[in-house]
Coordinates of C-alpha atoms in Angstrom, one line a residue:
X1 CA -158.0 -203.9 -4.2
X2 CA -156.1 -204.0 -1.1
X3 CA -154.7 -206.3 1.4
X4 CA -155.9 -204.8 5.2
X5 CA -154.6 -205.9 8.6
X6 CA -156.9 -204.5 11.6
X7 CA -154.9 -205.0 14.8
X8 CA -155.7 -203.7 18.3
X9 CA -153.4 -201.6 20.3
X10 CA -153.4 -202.1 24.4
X11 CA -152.0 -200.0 27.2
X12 CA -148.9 -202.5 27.4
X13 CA -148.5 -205.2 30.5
X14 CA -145.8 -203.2 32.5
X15 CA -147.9 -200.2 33.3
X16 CA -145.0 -197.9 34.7
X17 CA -143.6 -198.0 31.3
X18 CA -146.1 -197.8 28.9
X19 CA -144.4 -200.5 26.4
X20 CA -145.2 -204.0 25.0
X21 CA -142.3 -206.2 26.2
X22 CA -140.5 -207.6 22.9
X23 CA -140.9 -210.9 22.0
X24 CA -140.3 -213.1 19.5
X25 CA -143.3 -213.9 17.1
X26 CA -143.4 -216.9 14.4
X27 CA -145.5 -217.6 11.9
X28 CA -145.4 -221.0 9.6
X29 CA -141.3 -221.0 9.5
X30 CA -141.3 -216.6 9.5
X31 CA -140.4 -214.9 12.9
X32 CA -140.2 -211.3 14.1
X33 CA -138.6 -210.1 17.2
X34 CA -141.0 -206.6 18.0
X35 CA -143.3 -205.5 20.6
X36 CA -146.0 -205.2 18.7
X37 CA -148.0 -208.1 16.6
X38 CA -148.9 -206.0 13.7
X39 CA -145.3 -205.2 13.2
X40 CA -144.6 -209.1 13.0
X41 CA -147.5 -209.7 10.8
X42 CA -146.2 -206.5 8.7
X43 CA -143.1 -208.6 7.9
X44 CA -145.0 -211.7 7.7
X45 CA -148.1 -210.9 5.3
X46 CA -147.5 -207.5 3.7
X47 CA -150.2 -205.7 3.9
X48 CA -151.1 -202.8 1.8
X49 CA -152.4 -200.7 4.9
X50 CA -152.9 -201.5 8.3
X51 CA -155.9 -200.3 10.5
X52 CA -155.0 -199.6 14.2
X53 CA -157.6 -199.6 17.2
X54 CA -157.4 -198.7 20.8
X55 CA -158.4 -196.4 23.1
X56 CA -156.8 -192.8 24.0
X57 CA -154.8 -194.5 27.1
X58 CA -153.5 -197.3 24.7
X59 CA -149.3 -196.9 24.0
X60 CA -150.1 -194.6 20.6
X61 CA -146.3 -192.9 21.5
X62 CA -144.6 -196.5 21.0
X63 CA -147.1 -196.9 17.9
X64 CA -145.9 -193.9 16.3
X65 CA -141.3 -194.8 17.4
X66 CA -142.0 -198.2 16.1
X67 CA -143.2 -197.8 12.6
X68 CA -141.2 -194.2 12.3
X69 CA -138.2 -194.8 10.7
X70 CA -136.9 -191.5 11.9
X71 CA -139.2 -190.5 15.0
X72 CA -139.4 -187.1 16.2
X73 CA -138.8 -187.0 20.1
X74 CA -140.9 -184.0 20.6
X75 CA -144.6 -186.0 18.8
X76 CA -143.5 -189.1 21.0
X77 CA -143.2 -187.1 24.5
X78 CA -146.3 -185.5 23.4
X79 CA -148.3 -188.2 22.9
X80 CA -146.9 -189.9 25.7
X81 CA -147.4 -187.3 28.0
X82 CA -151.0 -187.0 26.8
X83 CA -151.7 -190.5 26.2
X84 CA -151.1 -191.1 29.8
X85 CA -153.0 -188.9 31.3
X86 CA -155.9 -189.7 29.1
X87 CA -159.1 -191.6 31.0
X88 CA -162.6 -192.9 30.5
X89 CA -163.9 -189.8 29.8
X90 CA -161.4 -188.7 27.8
X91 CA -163.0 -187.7 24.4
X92 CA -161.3 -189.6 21.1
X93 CA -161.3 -187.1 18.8
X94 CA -158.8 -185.3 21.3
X95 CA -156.0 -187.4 20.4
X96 CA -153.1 -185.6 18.8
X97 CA -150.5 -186.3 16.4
X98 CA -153.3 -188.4 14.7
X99 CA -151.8 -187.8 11.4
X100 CA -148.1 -188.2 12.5
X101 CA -149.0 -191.6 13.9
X102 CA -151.1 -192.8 10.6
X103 CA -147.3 -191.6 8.5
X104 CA -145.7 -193.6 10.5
X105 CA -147.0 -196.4 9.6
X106 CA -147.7 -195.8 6.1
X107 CA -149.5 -196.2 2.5
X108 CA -152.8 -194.8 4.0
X109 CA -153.0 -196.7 7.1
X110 CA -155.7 -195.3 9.9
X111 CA -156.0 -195.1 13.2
X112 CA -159.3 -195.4 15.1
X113 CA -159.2 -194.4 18.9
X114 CA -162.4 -195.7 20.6
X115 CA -164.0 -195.4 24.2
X116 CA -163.2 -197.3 27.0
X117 CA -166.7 -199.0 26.9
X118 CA -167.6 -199.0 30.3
X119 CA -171.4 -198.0 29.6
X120 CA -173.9 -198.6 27.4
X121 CA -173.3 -194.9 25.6
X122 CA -169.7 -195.6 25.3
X123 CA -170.6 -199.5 23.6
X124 CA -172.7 -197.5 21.1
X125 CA -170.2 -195.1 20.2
X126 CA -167.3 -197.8 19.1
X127 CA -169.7 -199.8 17.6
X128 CA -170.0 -196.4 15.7
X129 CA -166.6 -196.4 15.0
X130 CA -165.7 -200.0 14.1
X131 CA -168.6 -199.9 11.7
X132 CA -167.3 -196.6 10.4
X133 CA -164.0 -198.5 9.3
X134 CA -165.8 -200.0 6.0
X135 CA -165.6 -196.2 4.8
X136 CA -162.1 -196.9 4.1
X137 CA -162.7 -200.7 2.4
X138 CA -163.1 -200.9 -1.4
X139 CA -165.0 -204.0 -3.2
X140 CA -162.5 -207.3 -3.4
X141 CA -160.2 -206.0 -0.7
X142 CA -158.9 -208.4 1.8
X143 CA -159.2 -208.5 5.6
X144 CA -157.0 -210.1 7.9
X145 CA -157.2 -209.7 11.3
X146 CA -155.0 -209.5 14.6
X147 CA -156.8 -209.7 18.0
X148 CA -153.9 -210.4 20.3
X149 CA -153.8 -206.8 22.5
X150 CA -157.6 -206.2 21.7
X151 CA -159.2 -204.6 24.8
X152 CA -162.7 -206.0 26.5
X153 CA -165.3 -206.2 24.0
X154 CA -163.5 -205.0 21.1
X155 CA -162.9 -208.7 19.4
X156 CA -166.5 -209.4 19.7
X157 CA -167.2 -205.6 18.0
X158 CA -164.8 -206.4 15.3
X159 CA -166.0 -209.9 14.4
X160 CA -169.5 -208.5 14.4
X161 CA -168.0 -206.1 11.5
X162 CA -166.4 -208.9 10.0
X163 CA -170.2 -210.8 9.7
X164 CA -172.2 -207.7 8.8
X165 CA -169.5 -206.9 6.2
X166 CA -169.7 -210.8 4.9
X167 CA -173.4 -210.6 5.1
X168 CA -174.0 -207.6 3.9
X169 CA -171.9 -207.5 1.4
X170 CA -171.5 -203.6 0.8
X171 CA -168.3 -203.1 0.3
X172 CA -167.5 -206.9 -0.8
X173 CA -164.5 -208.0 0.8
X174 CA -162.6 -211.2 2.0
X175 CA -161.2 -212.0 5.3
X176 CA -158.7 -214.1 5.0
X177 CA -157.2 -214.8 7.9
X178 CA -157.9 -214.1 12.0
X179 CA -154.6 -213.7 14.1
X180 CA -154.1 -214.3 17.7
X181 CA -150.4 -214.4 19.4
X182 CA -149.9 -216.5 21.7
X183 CA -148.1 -214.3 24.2
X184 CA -148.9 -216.4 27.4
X185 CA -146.6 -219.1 26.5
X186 CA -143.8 -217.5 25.0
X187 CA -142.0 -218.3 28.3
X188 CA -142.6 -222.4 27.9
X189 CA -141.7 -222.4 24.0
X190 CA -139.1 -219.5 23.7
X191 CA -141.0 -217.3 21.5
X192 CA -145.2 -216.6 20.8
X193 CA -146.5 -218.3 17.9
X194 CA -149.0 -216.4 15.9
X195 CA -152.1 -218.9 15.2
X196 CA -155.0 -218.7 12.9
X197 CA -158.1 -218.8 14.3
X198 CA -160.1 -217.8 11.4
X199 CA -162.4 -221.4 12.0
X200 CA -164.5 -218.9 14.0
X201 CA -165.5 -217.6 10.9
X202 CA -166.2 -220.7 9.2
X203 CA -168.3 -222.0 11.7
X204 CA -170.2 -218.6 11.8
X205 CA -170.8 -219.0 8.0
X206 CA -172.1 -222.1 9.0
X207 CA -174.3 -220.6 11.3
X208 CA -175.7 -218.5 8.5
X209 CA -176.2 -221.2 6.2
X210 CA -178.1 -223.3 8.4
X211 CA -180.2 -221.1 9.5
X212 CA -181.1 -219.8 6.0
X213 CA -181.4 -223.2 5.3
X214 CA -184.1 -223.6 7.7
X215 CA -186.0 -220.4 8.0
X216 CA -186.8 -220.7 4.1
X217 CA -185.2 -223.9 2.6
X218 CA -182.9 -222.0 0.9
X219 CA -179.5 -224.1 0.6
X220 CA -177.2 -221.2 -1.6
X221 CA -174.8 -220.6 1.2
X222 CA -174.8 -224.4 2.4
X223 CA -174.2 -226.2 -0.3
X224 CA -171.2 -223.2 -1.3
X225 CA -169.5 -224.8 2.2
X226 CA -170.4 -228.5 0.9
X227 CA -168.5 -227.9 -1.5
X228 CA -164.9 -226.1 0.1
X229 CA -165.6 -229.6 2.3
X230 CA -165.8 -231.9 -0.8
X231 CA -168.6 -232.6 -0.2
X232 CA -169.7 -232.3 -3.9
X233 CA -172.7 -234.7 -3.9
X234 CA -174.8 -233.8 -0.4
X235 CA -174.4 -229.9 -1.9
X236 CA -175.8 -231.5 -5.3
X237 CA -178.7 -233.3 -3.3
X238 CA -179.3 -229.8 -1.0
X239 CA -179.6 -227.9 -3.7
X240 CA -181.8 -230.5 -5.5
X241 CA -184.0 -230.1 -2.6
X242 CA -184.1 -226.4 -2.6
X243 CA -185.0 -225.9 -5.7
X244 CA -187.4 -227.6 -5.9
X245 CA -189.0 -226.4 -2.4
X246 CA -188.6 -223.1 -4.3
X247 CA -190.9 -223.8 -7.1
X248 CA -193.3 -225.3 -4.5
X249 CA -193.0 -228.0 -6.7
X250 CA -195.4 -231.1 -4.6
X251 CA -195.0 -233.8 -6.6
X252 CA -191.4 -233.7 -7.1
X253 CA -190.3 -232.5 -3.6
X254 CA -192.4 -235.8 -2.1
X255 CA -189.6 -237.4 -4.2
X256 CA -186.5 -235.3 -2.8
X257 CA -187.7 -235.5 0.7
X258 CA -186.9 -239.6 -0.1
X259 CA -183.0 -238.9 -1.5
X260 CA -182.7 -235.9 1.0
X261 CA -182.5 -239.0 3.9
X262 CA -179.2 -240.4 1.8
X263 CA -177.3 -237.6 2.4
X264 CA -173.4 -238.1 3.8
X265 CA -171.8 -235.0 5.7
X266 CA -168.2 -233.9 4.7
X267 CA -167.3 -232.9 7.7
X268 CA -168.4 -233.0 11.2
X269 CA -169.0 -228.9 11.3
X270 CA -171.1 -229.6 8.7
X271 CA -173.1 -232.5 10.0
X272 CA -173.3 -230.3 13.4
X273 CA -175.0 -227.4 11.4
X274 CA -177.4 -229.3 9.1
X275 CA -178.4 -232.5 10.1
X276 CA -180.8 -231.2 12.7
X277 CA -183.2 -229.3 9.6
X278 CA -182.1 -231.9 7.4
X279 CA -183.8 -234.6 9.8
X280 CA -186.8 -232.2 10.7
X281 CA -187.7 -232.6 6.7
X282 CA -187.6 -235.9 6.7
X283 CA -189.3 -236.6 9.7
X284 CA -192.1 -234.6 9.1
X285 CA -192.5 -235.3 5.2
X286 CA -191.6 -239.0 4.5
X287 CA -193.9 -241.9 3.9
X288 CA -197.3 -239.4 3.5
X289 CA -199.9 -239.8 1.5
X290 CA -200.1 -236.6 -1.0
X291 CA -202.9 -234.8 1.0
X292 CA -201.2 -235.2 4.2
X293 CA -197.5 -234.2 2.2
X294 CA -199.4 -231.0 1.0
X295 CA -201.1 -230.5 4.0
X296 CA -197.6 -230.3 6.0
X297 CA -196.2 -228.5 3.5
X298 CA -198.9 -225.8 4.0
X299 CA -198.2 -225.5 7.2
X300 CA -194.3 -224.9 6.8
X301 CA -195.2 -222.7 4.7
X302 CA -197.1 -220.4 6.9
X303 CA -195.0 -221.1 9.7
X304 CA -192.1 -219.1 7.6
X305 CA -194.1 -216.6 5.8
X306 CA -194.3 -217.8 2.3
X307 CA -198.1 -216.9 2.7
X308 CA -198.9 -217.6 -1.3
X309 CA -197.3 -220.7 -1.1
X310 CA -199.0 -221.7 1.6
X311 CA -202.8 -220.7 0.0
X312 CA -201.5 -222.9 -2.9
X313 CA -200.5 -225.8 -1.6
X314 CA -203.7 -225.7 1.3
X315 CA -205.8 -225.3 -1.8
X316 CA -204.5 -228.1 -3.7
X317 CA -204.5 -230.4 -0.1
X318 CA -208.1 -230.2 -0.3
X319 CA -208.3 -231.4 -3.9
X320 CA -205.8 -234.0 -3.7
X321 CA -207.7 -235.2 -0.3
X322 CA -210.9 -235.2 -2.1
X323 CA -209.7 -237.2 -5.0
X324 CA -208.4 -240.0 -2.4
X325 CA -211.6 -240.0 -0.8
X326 CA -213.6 -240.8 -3.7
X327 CA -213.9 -243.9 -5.2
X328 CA -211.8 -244.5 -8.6
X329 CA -210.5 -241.1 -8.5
X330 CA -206.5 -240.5 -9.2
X331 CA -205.4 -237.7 -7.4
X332 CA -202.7 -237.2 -10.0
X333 CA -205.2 -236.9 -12.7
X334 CA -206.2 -233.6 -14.5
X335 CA -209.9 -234.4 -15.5
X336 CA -210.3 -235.6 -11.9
X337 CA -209.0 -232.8 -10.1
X338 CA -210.4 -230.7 -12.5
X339 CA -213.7 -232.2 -11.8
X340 CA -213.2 -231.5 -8.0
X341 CA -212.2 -227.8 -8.4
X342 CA -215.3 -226.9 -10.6
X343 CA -217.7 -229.0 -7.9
X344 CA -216.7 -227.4 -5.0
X345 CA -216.6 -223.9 -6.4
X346 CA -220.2 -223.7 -7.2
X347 CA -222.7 -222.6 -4.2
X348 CA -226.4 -223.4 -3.5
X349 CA -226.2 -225.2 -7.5
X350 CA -226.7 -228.6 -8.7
X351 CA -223.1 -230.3 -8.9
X352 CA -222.0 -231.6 -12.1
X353 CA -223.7 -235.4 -12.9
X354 CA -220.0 -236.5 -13.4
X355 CA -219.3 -235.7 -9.8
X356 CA -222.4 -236.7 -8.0
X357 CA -219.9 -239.8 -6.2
X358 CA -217.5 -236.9 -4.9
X359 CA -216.4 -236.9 -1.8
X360 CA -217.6 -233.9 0.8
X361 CA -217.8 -232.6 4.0
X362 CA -219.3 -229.1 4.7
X363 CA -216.2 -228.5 7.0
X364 CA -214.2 -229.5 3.0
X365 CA -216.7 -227.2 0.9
X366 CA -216.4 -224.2 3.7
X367 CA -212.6 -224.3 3.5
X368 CA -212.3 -224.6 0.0
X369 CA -214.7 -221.9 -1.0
X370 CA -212.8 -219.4 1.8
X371 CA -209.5 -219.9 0.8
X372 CA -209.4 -220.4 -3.3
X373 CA -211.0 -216.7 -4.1
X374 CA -207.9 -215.6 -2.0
X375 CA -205.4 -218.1 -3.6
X376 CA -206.4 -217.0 -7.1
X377 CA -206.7 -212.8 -6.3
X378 CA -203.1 -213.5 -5.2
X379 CA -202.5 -214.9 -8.6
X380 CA -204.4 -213.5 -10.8
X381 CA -204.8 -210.0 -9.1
X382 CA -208.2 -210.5 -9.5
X383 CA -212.0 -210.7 -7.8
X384 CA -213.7 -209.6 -4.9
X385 CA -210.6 -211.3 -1.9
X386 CA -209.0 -207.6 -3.4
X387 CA -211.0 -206.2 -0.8
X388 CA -209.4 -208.5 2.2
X389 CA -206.3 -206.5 4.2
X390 CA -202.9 -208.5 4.0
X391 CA -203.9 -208.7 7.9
X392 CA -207.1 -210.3 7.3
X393 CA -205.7 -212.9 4.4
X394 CA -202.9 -214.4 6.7
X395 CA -205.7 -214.6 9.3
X396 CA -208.2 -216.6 7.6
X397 CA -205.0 -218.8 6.2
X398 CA -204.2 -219.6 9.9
X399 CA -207.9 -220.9 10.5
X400 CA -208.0 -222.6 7.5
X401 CA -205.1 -224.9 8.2
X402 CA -206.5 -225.6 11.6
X403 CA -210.2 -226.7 10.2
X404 CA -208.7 -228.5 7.4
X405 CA -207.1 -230.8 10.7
X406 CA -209.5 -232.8 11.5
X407 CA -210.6 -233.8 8.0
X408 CA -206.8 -234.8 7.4
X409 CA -206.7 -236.6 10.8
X410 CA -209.8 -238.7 9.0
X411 CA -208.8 -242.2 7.2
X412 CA -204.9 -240.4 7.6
X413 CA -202.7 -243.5 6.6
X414 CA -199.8 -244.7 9.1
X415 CA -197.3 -243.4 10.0
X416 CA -199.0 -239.5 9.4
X417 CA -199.2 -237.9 13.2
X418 CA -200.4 -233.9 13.2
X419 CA -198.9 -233.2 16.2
X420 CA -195.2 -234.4 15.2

């Protein structure tokens, strides 16, 4: 495992001269009088290796004087000369003294010259290359990052890197920390204080978890956050909730929609992120009567894909709605629902005597006998809905939950509104 600073390399501000201009960096109660930030952060965070980016113009000469401890004057006029001349079109692999310049700075550090990105092909290239930088990253290393003389797009490529590596997961690392010194008011303080700005990555983590949260429900990465916030009893009451919407369990979700509403943010980041999919969920399944809760429920369902889940609950909608409907009939009880599920299955026969006062509709008895031979093949792996294309099944689930609309809309109970 290894401690990694990336840093940027630029072309310097005095162009004649093709050099940073020193300055002095501090940061907490640490400073550094250098040109260069990653020679302050060096000092300031020891890092096992450092990672250096910047295109074939950039000031590699003073790179490779700075770190030396005993430069050669012919490899800096080299790579001066050449890094001078060197364009747009210059090609990266061209650079020389690559290996002189990685000594220099030491214990297996890299260099990684990109393009200038000026088009599209060039974009590609370092995005290319900054990806190609998790070649040298091991599981549990640690990132920090310094984005003070980063050029155009490269702090956008190298936070994408930084998400894709966090999201992804392959090789696992930790960043730690995200650098920026504050070189455009060194002249009003006397020196360039180096400031954390690694918040970007907490709010993108945020990002991520809410949107996880409300594409499937799923509150893992959430309720991880909840907690760093101490906000210990809204993650218990998240992940409450998405467990249970996991197991598709009705009856007990009905019950955390109703604690859901209690919730109380940590933090106002994480208000920001969740309370938008936290209200949707309440305001589309509080105060429902169970039909209507399983009927919405479908139709989340579908809406993000969980197309099983969906068939279930749609299938159990039209049981629970028939058991409401009839007279004396608990919903919640297993001879009457029972009773329900062996009426409606049987076609062009003589229901049972026991369910003769059933409630039905053709519209009921058409959607019921569509959709339960596909519910149970997908359970059971069994009967003729085999012969249905995935295609077909999420078709005939679409039109289902649309028929099954105006029977809903039927006797609904205040406050239930479809078109919410």
């Amino acid at each position: 495992m290894s401690k990694i600073l990336i840093s940027f390399l630029g072309t310097g501000r005095d162009k004649s001269k093709r050099e940073y201009s020193h300055a002095k960096y501090k940061l907490a109660e640490e400073e550094a009088d250098t040109s260069f930030v990653a020679l302050a952060l060096k000092k300031f965070v020891k890092p096992d290796k450092i990672f250096l980016i910047g295109t074939p113009h950039s000031i590699w000469e003073e790179v490779y004087r700075s770190f030396s401890e005993y430069p050669d004057e012919n490899i800096w006029s080299e790579l001066g000369d050449w890094c001078e001349k060197a364009n747009k079109d210059t090609p990266v692999e061209a650079l020389p003294h690559k290996e002189d310049i990685e000594a220099a700075i030491g214990n297996g550090s890299k260099i990684f010259p990109i393009r200038y990105g000026i088009d599209e092909e060039q974009i590609q290239q370092n995005i290319n290359i900054i990806l190609g930088l998790r070649d040298y990253m091991s599981d549990g290393d640690e990132i920090i990052v310094d984005i003070t003389h980063s050029f155009r797009s490269l702090p956008l490529l190298i936070m994408q890197l930084i998400l894709y590596l966090k999201q992804i997961g392959s090789p696992k690392v930790t960043v730690s920390h995200v650098y920026y010194g504050m070189l455009d008011i060194k002249w009003k303080l006397g020196y360039a204080p180096i400031v954390d700005i690694s918040s970007i990555i907490r709010l993108s983590d945020w990002i991520t978890g809410a949107f996880v949260f409300k594409l499937n429900g799923s509150s893992k990465q959430a309720a991880i956050l909840l907690e760093q916030e101490g906000g210990k009893s809204a993650a218990s009451l998240l992940n409450k909730f998405s467990s249970v919407l996991s197991l598709n369990d009705m009856g007990q979700l009905q019950k955390q929609v109703q604690e859901l509403s209690g919730i109380k943010y940590p933090s106002e980041m994480a208000r920001l992120a969740l309370e938008p999919t936290v209200r949707d969920f309440i305001r589309n399944f509080r105060d429902l009567s169970a039909s209507e809760f399983q009927y919405r429920l479908a139709e989340w369902h579908f809406k993000n894909g969980n197309y099983l889940a969906a068939y279930n609950d749609l299938v159990e909608c039209v049981i629970t709605k028939v058991c409401e409907e009839t007279p004396e009939y608990d919903w919640l009880a297993f001879k009457n629902r029972e009773s329900v599920r062996n009426a409606y299955k049987i076609i062009d026969a003589q229901m049972p005597t026991d369910t003769d006062q059933l409630y039905q509709t053709d519209r009921l008895l058409s959607i019921y006998r569509t959709i339960n031979p596909i519910r149970n093949y997908l359970i059971h792996q069994s009967g003729q809905a085999k012969k249905k294309s995935a295609p077909d099944k999420i078709s005939t689930l679409r039109e289902a939950i649309a028929n099954l609309e105006p029977e809903m809309k039927l006797h609904a109970k205040p406050p239930f509104d479809l078109d919410l």
